[in-house]
Amino acid sequence: MGRGERDTVARGARLYEAAQALGADHGKAVEAVRAALAPIHAAAVRRELDAIPVARLQDVTEGRLRLGSVEKSGLRTLGSVLEAGPYRLRQIPGVGQRTVDQMLAAARRLAEAVHETVAVHIDVDRPDPATTALVMALHVLVEAGPEARRAVDRAAALSQRLGPLLTEARPAAGRLRMLLAGQEKKARAVAAVTEVRSLLDEAERAGLPELFAQASVDLLRGPSSDLAARVDFELRSAEYYSLLAEISGRLPDAAASEGFLPDEIAERVRAQDLDDTHRRVSLRGYQAFGARFALAQRKVILGDEMGLGKTIQAIAVMAHLAAGGQTHFMVVCPASVLVNWTREVEARSALRVTVLHGPDRHYAFADWQGRGGVVVTTFDALRGFPAPDAGRVGLLVVDEAHSVKNPAAKRSQAVAQWADRCERTLFMTGTPMENRVVEFRNLVRMLDGGIAESLGERDALAGSVAFRKAVAPVYLRRNQEDVLTELPSLQRTDEWEELSASDEEAYREAVSAGNFMAMRRAAYARPEKSAKLDRLREIVREAGENGQKTVVFSYFKDVLRVVEEALAATDTDGTAVFGPLTGAVPAGRRQQIVDDFAGAPGPAVLLAQIQAAGVGLNMQAASVVVICEPQIKPTIEHQAVARAHRMGQVRPVRVYRLLATGGVDERLVRMLEAKTRLFDAYARRSEVAEATPDAVDVSDTELARRIVEEEQARLGMSDERLTAAE
């Protein structure tokens, strides 16, 4: 053994020490988070226990306990029972030792469940020392980023291989040791040195020494101040909460995270590898499962509720395929989110991205064909590009895929042609079925004709459980409440307003004319006497006084103009007004308006046409949402609200829907409730069953005609007909 072997062992020892040190640095950072979390979690558990009435113990003991005397003694909550303990409980008249034992055993079981499930929420508007310490501890790991996590994983894998080899190679570290070693030990040492040298070469080619050193530096670097950490948390709260869930072990229910898929499909998905080489963002557990589902099943619909990061999951699929040698990817989306898609791909991956939009799109298409990468285009532009050769495109992503539910539409035919030529296709939509189950079947048909043909009317009539089971091979959906335990509360309030005499007059004129759309916006036709407008101004003023940002949605451009003028003439305490954001605003400008709104210091209002802004744009800077009138489709309202109440939101979201009593609003609300039940049964949930979808299905035109006729009859106007649906 010569100097070369000794140098190899020494180099191996230094790399091993660096890997071990990195693991220790990461461990310290994780322990710092756990230490900061413990008191906050304990306080949250106490609050939860203090809110549970003592009567809940009856549920756990199947009604065996008599708790009347306990409540009369002043112990009215689960927390007070646990705090009292056995001695005080035994002093209550009529409570024996057996009852005390049963009561405490039941209380502890409930307390354990609370301890496991209670979520910690960080209030950005009311910082305190405890939550600030937690944010600062998390900041270290968030700032270190996915590269540090990757380095830690590589370090652990290297240590596992290198440690035993260095033990075997120890005799080669010195001449005397080698001389004293027996023949067998010498042979093992020589073989180990060879393997260590190979490992070192492999590690240096991968840049591991530098990677470990940089990761250790990043993990030891704290925030410049608590203010810097809190600001960063507000900007990147999704990453903070994702780490918090992982470190605390309080992950969402596994079955819910996996969309309640049948076991055989879920097992196949779990076994799917997911390469993160080209990805720059960590995934939550449910997001990693969604990406694996798309890879394992090849042609699927990802129907996650708005705000769960479908875009990130699509990028993860493309990054994995790129690591495996695929070079070309296509994203088709509405024009309003072209910029957002481009930004996300650039920020979240190392993939090259090109936009195919505008007069130069065909030159860009030719460039993409030659160089590869991700191209982002619109449904209309897609029709102008030739479908690719089979296998040429690694993944076709179709965002807001419910836009191609009509097989007779040219955009649907173009998407179907591309999907047929692509090895993998990922449809993304939070609203796969708006009115008819048959529309959902049309989407499935583009991906798997066999499954689509098997979905006859009988399957729909059998109820949602049977329907979800039948589409499981191609359809995955998760809901916010099931997988985002840290999401701030969403409070919906229907604001019923009595029409003013002026409003009523405008409404009767619209009904008399049979003009359904004029009926819907009659409450804003005479702004100076508008009851809805008065309430909207109050909401905006109150939000401004609390430093909150507000999004105001309406279907109608002229309503938005009325609102803009009303806010301009109102003292809203310096609240800036942005928009209106309508379908006429170019895609890039839409994103800029949203960015300006988010970046505005203090309170602000964004005016937005609901069908234009409810798709694709992220508005989590807003914590107040106002919907000026009920919409014909429940999914339009759901999408709009989800633009603010989504992953990354750090404040509770309050939604106000402005409604007028006694007319079109009341009738629409009743029909919306029926449509929402249908959607929940077949697309959102897996357990609720409806007798038949046709019981509540109605076309938009028929709905309008029916409401006009009913309102004409109610107001004593006969023989009027629907004349406008602007």
PDB file of N, CA and C in Angstrom, residues 585-659:
ATOM      1  N   VAL A 585     -59.083  42.440 -22.052  1.00  0.00           N
ATOM      2  CA  VAL A 585     -57.713  42.793 -21.655  1.00  0.00           C
ATOM      3  C   VAL A 585     -56.755  41.698 -22.122  1.00  0.00           C
ATOM      4  N   PRO A 586     -55.681  42.024 -22.844  1.00  0.00           N
ATOM      5  CA  PRO A 586     -54.726  41.005 -23.304  1.00  0.00           C
ATOM      6  C   PRO A 586     -54.174  40.183 -22.138  1.00  0.00           C
ATOM      7  N   ALA A 587     -53.806  38.930 -22.445  1.00  0.00           N
ATOM      8  CA  ALA A 587     -53.390  37.987 -21.402  1.00  0.00           C
ATOM      9  C   ALA A 587     -52.251  38.534 -20.545  1.00  0.00           C
ATOM     10  N   GLY A 588     -51.217  39.069 -21.189  1.00  0.00           N
ATOM     11  CA  GLY A 588     -50.081  39.576 -20.423  1.00  0.00           C
ATOM     12  C   GLY A 588     -50.459  40.737 -19.528  1.00  0.00           C
ATOM     13  N   ARG A 589     -51.356  41.576 -20.020  1.00  0.00           N
ATOM     14  CA  ARG A 589     -51.793  42.731 -19.230  1.00  0.00           C
ATOM     15  C   ARG A 589     -52.616  42.285 -18.023  1.00  0.00           C
ATOM     16  N   ARG A 590     -53.394  41.195 -18.181  1.00  0.00           N
ATOM     17  CA  ARG A 590     -54.181  40.681 -17.054  1.00  0.00           C
ATOM     18  C   ARG A 590     -53.264  40.323 -15.883  1.00  0.00           C
ATOM     19  N   GLN A 591     -52.203  39.603 -16.209  1.00  0.00           N
ATOM     20  CA  GLN A 591     -51.276  39.202 -15.149  1.00  0.00           C
ATOM     21  C   GLN A 591     -50.625  40.419 -14.518  1.00  0.00           C
ATOM     22  N   GLN A 592     -50.313  41.437 -15.324  1.00  0.00           N
ATOM     23  CA  GLN A 592     -49.683  42.644 -14.789  1.00  0.00           C
ATOM     24  C   GLN A 592     -50.619  43.375 -13.841  1.00  0.00           C
ATOM     25  N   ILE A 593     -51.909  43.403 -14.172  1.00  0.00           N
ATOM     26  CA  ILE A 593     -52.886  44.047 -13.295  1.00  0.00           C
ATOM     27  C   ILE A 593     -52.935  43.329 -11.953  1.00  0.00           C
ATOM     28  N   VAL A 594     -52.955  41.990 -11.995  1.00  0.00           N
ATOM     29  CA  VAL A 594     -52.983  41.209 -10.755  1.00  0.00           C
ATOM     30  C   VAL A 594     -51.710  41.452  -9.946  1.00  0.00           C
ATOM     31  N   ASP A 595     -50.566  41.513 -10.624  1.00  0.00           N
ATOM     32  CA  ASP A 595     -49.293  41.752  -9.928  1.00  0.00           C
ATOM     33  C   ASP A 595     -49.285  43.136  -9.269  1.00  0.00           C
ATOM     34  N   ASP A 596     -49.789  44.134  -9.989  1.00  0.00           N
ATOM     35  CA  ASP A 596     -49.833  45.491  -9.432  1.00  0.00           C
ATOM     36  C   ASP A 596     -50.752  45.530  -8.215  1.00  0.00           C
ATOM     37  N   PHE A 597     -51.878  44.849  -8.313  1.00  0.00           N
ATOM     38  CA  PHE A 597     -52.819  44.773  -7.193  1.00  0.00           C
ATOM     39  C   PHE A 597     -52.158  44.122  -5.981  1.00  0.00           C
ATOM     40  N   ALA A 598     -51.467  42.998  -6.214  1.00  0.00           N
ATOM     41  CA  ALA A 598     -50.801  42.283  -5.114  1.00  0.00           C
ATOM     42  C   ALA A 598     -49.684  43.118  -4.506  1.00  0.00           C
ATOM     43  N   GLY A 599     -48.994  43.884  -5.346  1.00  0.00           N
ATOM     44  CA  GLY A 599     -47.849  44.648  -4.865  1.00  0.00           C
ATOM     45  C   GLY A 599     -48.200  45.989  -4.252  1.00  0.00           C
ATOM     46  N   ALA A 600     -49.454  46.379  -4.365  1.00  0.00           N
ATOM     47  CA  ALA A 600     -49.848  47.680  -3.816  1.00  0.00           C
ATOM     48  C   ALA A 600     -49.719  47.677  -2.300  1.00  0.00           C
ATOM     49  N   PRO A 601     -49.082  48.683  -1.728  1.00  0.00           N
ATOM     50  CA  PRO A 601     -48.989  48.745  -0.266  1.00  0.00           C
ATOM     51  C   PRO A 601     -50.347  49.093   0.338  1.00  0.00           C
ATOM     52  N   GLY A 602     -50.738  48.370   1.358  1.00  0.00           N
ATOM     53  CA  GLY A 602     -52.001  48.673   2.025  1.00  0.00           C
ATOM     54  C   GLY A 602     -53.198  48.133   1.278  1.00  0.00           C
ATOM     55  N   PRO A 603     -54.397  48.621   1.620  1.00  0.00           N
ATOM     56  CA  PRO A 603     -55.633  48.108   1.030  1.00  0.00           C
ATOM     57  C   PRO A 603     -55.733  48.442  -0.453  1.00  0.00           C
ATOM     58  N   ALA A 604     -56.448  47.588  -1.184  1.00  0.00           N
ATOM     59  CA  ALA A 604     -56.647  47.805  -2.617  1.00  0.00           C
ATOM     60  C   ALA A 604     -57.861  47.002  -3.060  1.00  0.00           C
ATOM     61  N   VAL A 605     -58.420  47.386  -4.206  1.00  0.00           N
ATOM     62  CA  VAL A 605     -59.570  46.686  -4.784  1.00  0.00           C
ATOM     63  C   VAL A 605     -59.228  46.320  -6.222  1.00  0.00           C
ATOM     64  N   LEU A 606     -59.520  45.078  -6.591  1.00  0.00           N
ATOM     65  CA  LEU A 606     -59.366  44.626  -7.970  1.00  0.00           C
ATOM     66  C   LEU A 606     -60.751  44.329  -8.522  1.00  0.00           C
ATOM     67  N   LEU A 607     -61.122  44.981  -9.614  1.00  0.00           N
ATOM     68  CA  LEU A 607     -62.399  44.742 -10.273  1.00  0.00           C
ATOM     69  C   LEU A 607     -62.167  43.736 -11.401  1.00  0.00           C
ATOM     70  N   ALA A 608     -62.987  42.698 -11.447  1.00  0.00           N
ATOM     71  CA  ALA A 608     -62.710  41.630 -12.398  1.00  0.00           C
ATOM     72  C   ALA A 608     -63.996  40.996 -12.918  1.00  0.00           C
ATOM     73  N   GLN A 609     -64.024  40.761 -14.225  1.00  0.00           N
ATOM     74  CA  GLN A 609     -65.128  40.019 -14.829  1.00  0.00           C
ATOM     75  C   GLN A 609     -64.945  38.553 -14.460  1.00  0.00           C
ATOM     76  N   ILE A 610     -65.962  37.949 -13.905  1.00  0.00           N
ATOM     77  CA  ILE A 610     -65.785  36.664 -13.236  1.00  0.00           C
ATOM     78  C   ILE A 610     -65.377  35.559 -14.197  1.00  0.00           C
ATOM     79  N   GLN A 611     -65.878  35.586 -15.428  1.00  0.00           N
ATOM     80  CA  GLN A 611     -65.522  34.513 -16.362  1.00  0.00           C
ATOM     81  C   GLN A 611     -64.129  34.706 -16.948  1.00  0.00           C
ATOM     82  N   ALA A 612     -63.588  35.921 -16.855  1.00  0.00           N
ATOM     83  CA  ALA A 612     -62.232  36.179 -17.350  1.00  0.00           C
ATOM     84  C   ALA A 612     -61.196  35.977 -16.269  1.00  0.00           C
ATOM     85  N   ALA A 613     -61.490  36.430 -15.050  1.00  0.00           N
ATOM     86  CA  ALA A 613     -60.503  36.384 -13.965  1.00  0.00           C
ATOM     87  C   ALA A 613     -60.650  35.156 -13.097  1.00  0.00           C
ATOM     88  N   GLY A 614     -61.760  34.428 -13.244  1.00  0.00           N
ATOM     89  CA  GLY A 614     -61.956  33.249 -12.412  1.00  0.00           C
ATOM     90  C   GLY A 614     -61.170  32.060 -12.885  1.00  0.00           C
ATOM     91  N   VAL A 615     -60.413  32.213 -13.973  1.00  0.00           N
ATOM     92  CA  VAL A 615     -59.656  31.096 -14.541  1.00  0.00           C
ATOM     93  C   VAL A 615     -58.174  31.417 -14.525  1.00  0.00           C
ATOM     94  N   GLY A 616     -57.401  30.609 -13.841  1.00  0.00           N
ATOM     95  CA  GLY A 616     -55.954  30.620 -13.979  1.00  0.00           C
ATOM     96  C   GLY A 616     -55.167  31.652 -13.204  1.00  0.00           C
ATOM     97  N   LEU A 617     -55.741  32.799 -12.869  1.00  0.00           N
ATOM     98  CA  LEU A 617     -54.988  33.848 -12.191  1.00  0.00           C
ATOM     99  C   LEU A 617     -55.035  33.656 -10.677  1.00  0.00           C
ATOM    100  N   ASN A 618     -53.895  33.870 -10.024  1.00  0.00           N
ATOM    101  CA  ASN A 618     -53.809  33.690  -8.573  1.00  0.00           C
ATOM    102  C   ASN A 618     -53.950  35.029  -7.865  1.00  0.00           C
ATOM    103  N   MET A 619     -54.936  35.123  -6.984  1.00  0.00           N
ATOM    104  CA  MET A 619     -55.250  36.391  -6.327  1.00  0.00           C
ATOM    105  C   MET A 619     -55.198  36.266  -4.814  1.00  0.00           C
ATOM    106  N   GLN A 620     -54.239  35.467  -4.306  1.00  0.00           N
ATOM    107  CA  GLN A 620     -54.231  35.241  -2.863  1.00  0.00           C
ATOM    108  C   GLN A 620     -53.794  36.458  -2.058  1.00  0.00           C
ATOM    109  N   ALA A 621     -53.478  37.568  -2.742  1.00  0.00           N
ATOM    110  CA  ALA A 621     -53.242  38.813  -2.004  1.00  0.00           C
ATOM    111  C   ALA A 621     -54.545  39.321  -1.395  1.00  0.00           C
ATOM    112  N   ALA A 622     -55.678  38.903  -1.969  1.00  0.00           N
ATOM    113  CA  ALA A 622     -56.987  39.350  -1.488  1.00  0.00           C
ATOM    114  C   ALA A 622     -57.496  38.423  -0.396  1.00  0.00           C
ATOM    115  N   SER A 623     -58.092  39.007   0.629  1.00  0.00           N
ATOM    116  CA  SER A 623     -58.720  38.202   1.672  1.00  0.00           C
ATOM    117  C   SER A 623     -60.211  38.513   1.794  1.00  0.00           C
ATOM    118  N   VAL A 624     -60.713  39.414   0.938  1.00  0.00           N
ATOM    119  CA  VAL A 624     -62.145  39.696   0.858  1.00  0.00           C
ATOM    120  C   VAL A 624     -62.567  39.548  -0.603  1.00  0.00           C
ATOM    121  N   VAL A 625     -63.639  38.801  -0.836  1.00  0.00           N
ATOM    122  CA  VAL A 625     -64.162  38.580  -2.183  1.00  0.00           C
ATOM    123  C   VAL A 625     -65.623  39.016  -2.202  1.00  0.00           C
ATOM    124  N   VAL A 626     -65.988  39.822  -3.183  1.00  0.00           N
ATOM    125  CA  VAL A 626     -67.378  40.247  -3.350  1.00  0.00           C
ATOM    126  C   VAL A 626     -67.857  39.770  -4.716  1.00  0.00           C
ATOM    127  N   ILE A 627     -68.973  39.038  -4.740  1.00  0.00           N
ATOM    128  CA  ILE A 627     -69.592  38.595  -5.992  1.00  0.00           C
ATOM    129  C   ILE A 627     -70.869  39.407  -6.157  1.00  0.00           C
ATOM    130  N   CYS A 628     -70.946  40.211  -7.218  1.00  0.00           N
ATOM    131  CA  CYS A 628     -72.010  41.203  -7.351  1.00  0.00           C
ATOM    132  C   CYS A 628     -73.379  40.601  -7.619  1.00  0.00           C
ATOM    133  N   GLU A 629     -73.422  39.399  -8.206  1.00  0.00           N
ATOM    134  CA  GLU A 629     -74.702  38.751  -8.488  1.00  0.00           C
ATOM    135  C   GLU A 629     -74.458  37.242  -8.594  1.00  0.00           C
ATOM    136  N   PRO A 630     -75.467  36.409  -8.309  1.00  0.00           N
ATOM    137  CA  PRO A 630     -75.265  34.961  -8.425  1.00  0.00           C
ATOM    138  C   PRO A 630     -75.038  34.573  -9.884  1.00  0.00           C
ATOM    139  N   GLN A 631     -74.231  33.541 -10.095  1.00  0.00           N
ATOM    140  CA  GLN A 631     -73.911  33.097 -11.446  1.00  0.00           C
ATOM    141  C   GLN A 631     -74.803  31.921 -11.861  1.00  0.00           C
ATOM    142  N   ILE A 632     -74.875  31.688 -13.159  1.00  0.00           N
ATOM    143  CA  ILE A 632     -75.739  30.619 -13.656  1.00  0.00           C
ATOM    144  C   ILE A 632     -75.143  29.254 -13.349  1.00  0.00           C
ATOM    145  N   LYS A 633     -73.811  29.168 -13.341  1.00  0.00           N
ATOM    146  CA  LYS A 633     -73.141  27.894 -13.056  1.00  0.00           C
ATOM    147  C   LYS A 633     -72.394  28.000 -11.736  1.00  0.00           C
ATOM    148  N   PRO A 634     -72.574  27.034 -10.844  1.00  0.00           N
ATOM    149  CA  PRO A 634     -71.879  27.111  -9.552  1.00  0.00           C
ATOM    150  C   PRO A 634     -70.378  27.070  -9.699  1.00  0.00           C
ATOM    151  N   THR A 635     -69.881  26.382 -10.727  1.00  0.00           N
ATOM    152  CA  THR A 635     -68.430  26.265 -10.886  1.00  0.00           C
ATOM    153  C   THR A 635     -67.770  27.599 -11.156  1.00  0.00           C
ATOM    154  N   ILE A 636     -68.493  28.538 -11.771  1.00  0.00           N
ATOM    155  CA  ILE A 636     -67.921  29.865 -12.023  1.00  0.00           C
ATOM    156  C   ILE A 636     -67.632  30.557 -10.696  1.00  0.00           C
ATOM    157  N   GLU A 637     -68.569  30.468  -9.757  1.00  0.00           N
ATOM    158  CA  GLU A 637     -68.352  31.066  -8.442  1.00  0.00           C
ATOM    159  C   GLU A 637     -67.245  30.338  -7.688  1.00  0.00           C
ATOM    160  N   HIS A 638     -67.250  28.997  -7.732  1.00  0.00           N
ATOM    161  CA  HIS A 638     -66.218  28.221  -7.023  1.00  0.00           C
ATOM    162  C   HIS A 638     -64.829  28.601  -7.516  1.00  0.00           C
ATOM    163  N   GLN A 639     -64.677  28.697  -8.838  1.00  0.00           N
ATOM    164  CA  GLN A 639     -63.371  29.041  -9.405  1.00  0.00           C
ATOM    165  C   GLN A 639     -62.925  30.424  -8.958  1.00  0.00           C
ATOM    166  N   ALA A 640     -63.856  31.363  -8.982  1.00  0.00           N
ATOM    167  CA  ALA A 640     -63.508  32.733  -8.616  1.00  0.00           C
ATOM    168  C   ALA A 640     -63.046  32.819  -7.169  1.00  0.00           C
ATOM    169  N   VAL A 641     -63.779  32.180  -6.269  1.00  0.00           N
ATOM    170  CA  VAL A 641     -63.401  32.197  -4.853  1.00  0.00           C
ATOM    171  C   VAL A 641     -62.053  31.515  -4.652  1.00  0.00           C
ATOM    172  N   ALA A 642     -61.838  30.421  -5.396  1.00  0.00           N
ATOM    173  CA  ALA A 642     -60.597  29.664  -5.240  1.00  0.00           C
ATOM    174  C   ALA A 642     -59.375  30.434  -5.727  1.00  0.00           C
ATOM    175  N   ARG A 643     -59.567  31.501  -6.486  1.00  0.00           N
ATOM    176  CA  ARG A 643     -58.423  32.324  -6.886  1.00  0.00           C
ATOM    177  C   ARG A 643     -57.799  33.008  -5.678  1.00  0.00           C
ATOM    178  N   ALA A 644     -58.602  33.269  -4.640  1.00  0.00           N
ATOM    179  CA  ALA A 644     -58.083  33.896  -3.421  1.00  0.00           C
ATOM    180  C   ALA A 644     -57.846  32.868  -2.330  1.00  0.00           C
ATOM    181  N   HIS A 645     -58.781  31.907  -2.183  1.00  0.00           N
ATOM    182  CA  HIS A 645     -58.672  30.906  -1.110  1.00  0.00           C
ATOM    183  C   HIS A 645     -57.956  29.684  -1.671  1.00  0.00           C
ATOM    184  N   ARG A 646     -56.644  29.745  -1.676  1.00  0.00           N
ATOM    185  CA  ARG A 646     -55.835  28.698  -2.288  1.00  0.00           C
ATOM    186  C   ARG A 646     -54.526  28.572  -1.517  1.00  0.00           C
ATOM    187  N   MET A 647     -53.775  27.524  -1.846  1.00  0.00           N
ATOM    188  CA  MET A 647     -52.482  27.322  -1.230  1.00  0.00           C
ATOM    189  C   MET A 647     -51.630  28.581  -1.420  1.00  0.00           C
ATOM    190  N   GLY A 648     -51.087  29.086  -0.326  1.00  0.00           N
ATOM    191  CA  GLY A 648     -50.342  30.338  -0.353  1.00  0.00           C
ATOM    192  C   GLY A 648     -51.088  31.462   0.340  1.00  0.00           C
ATOM    193  N   GLN A 649     -52.391  31.276   0.555  1.00  0.00           N
ATOM    194  CA  GLN A 649     -53.168  32.275   1.293  1.00  0.00           C
ATOM    195  C   GLN A 649     -52.823  32.169   2.777  1.00  0.00           C
ATOM    196  N   VAL A 650     -52.561  33.299   3.411  1.00  0.00           N
ATOM    197  CA  VAL A 650     -52.166  33.276   4.823  1.00  0.00           C
ATOM    198  C   VAL A 650     -53.207  33.923   5.720  1.00  0.00           C
ATOM    199  N   ARG A 651     -54.267  34.486   5.126  1.00  0.00           N
ATOM    200  CA  ARG A 651     -55.304  35.132   5.929  1.00  0.00           C
ATOM    201  C   ARG A 651     -56.646  34.450   5.685  1.00  0.00           C
ATOM    202  N   PRO A 652     -57.527  34.487   6.678  1.00  0.00           N
ATOM    203  CA  PRO A 652     -58.890  33.993   6.442  1.00  0.00           C
ATOM    204  C   PRO A 652     -59.538  34.769   5.301  1.00  0.00           C
ATOM    205  N   VAL A 653     -60.327  34.070   4.489  1.00  0.00           N
ATOM    206  CA  VAL A 653     -60.973  34.687   3.337  1.00  0.00           C
ATOM    207  C   VAL A 653     -62.473  34.830   3.620  1.00  0.00           C
ATOM    208  N   ARG A 654     -62.988  36.013   3.391  1.00  0.00           N
ATOM    209  CA  ARG A 654     -64.410  36.283   3.591  1.00  0.00           C
ATOM    210  C   ARG A 654     -65.037  36.542   2.234  1.00  0.00           C
ATOM    211  N   VAL A 655     -66.079  35.798   1.895  1.00  0.00           N
ATOM    212  CA  VAL A 655     -66.750  35.920   0.602  1.00  0.00           C
ATOM    213  C   VAL A 655     -68.154  36.474   0.826  1.00  0.00           C
ATOM    214  N   TYR A 656     -68.463  37.566   0.158  1.00  0.00           N
ATOM    215  CA  TYR A 656     -69.794  38.167   0.227  1.00  0.00           C
ATOM    216  C   TYR A 656     -70.455  38.018  -1.146  1.00  0.00           C
ATOM    217  N   ARG A 657     -71.622  37.409  -1.167  1.00  0.00           N
ATOM    218  CA  ARG A 657     -72.393  37.344  -2.403  1.00  0.00           C
ATOM    219  C   ARG A 657     -73.596  38.281  -2.246  1.00  0.00           C
ATOM    220  N   LEU A 658     -73.673  39.299  -3.096  1.00  0.00           N
ATOM    221  CA  LEU A 658     -74.727  40.305  -2.988  1.00  0.00           C
ATOM    222  C   LEU A 658     -75.976  39.816  -3.712  1.00  0.00           C
ATOM    223  N   LEU A 659     -77.080  39.696  -2.969  1.00  0.00           N
ATOM    224  CA  LEU A 659     -78.313  39.117  -3.494  1.00  0.00           C
ATOM    225  C   LEU A 659     -79.489  40.037  -3.207  1.00  0.00           C
TER     226      LEU A 659
END
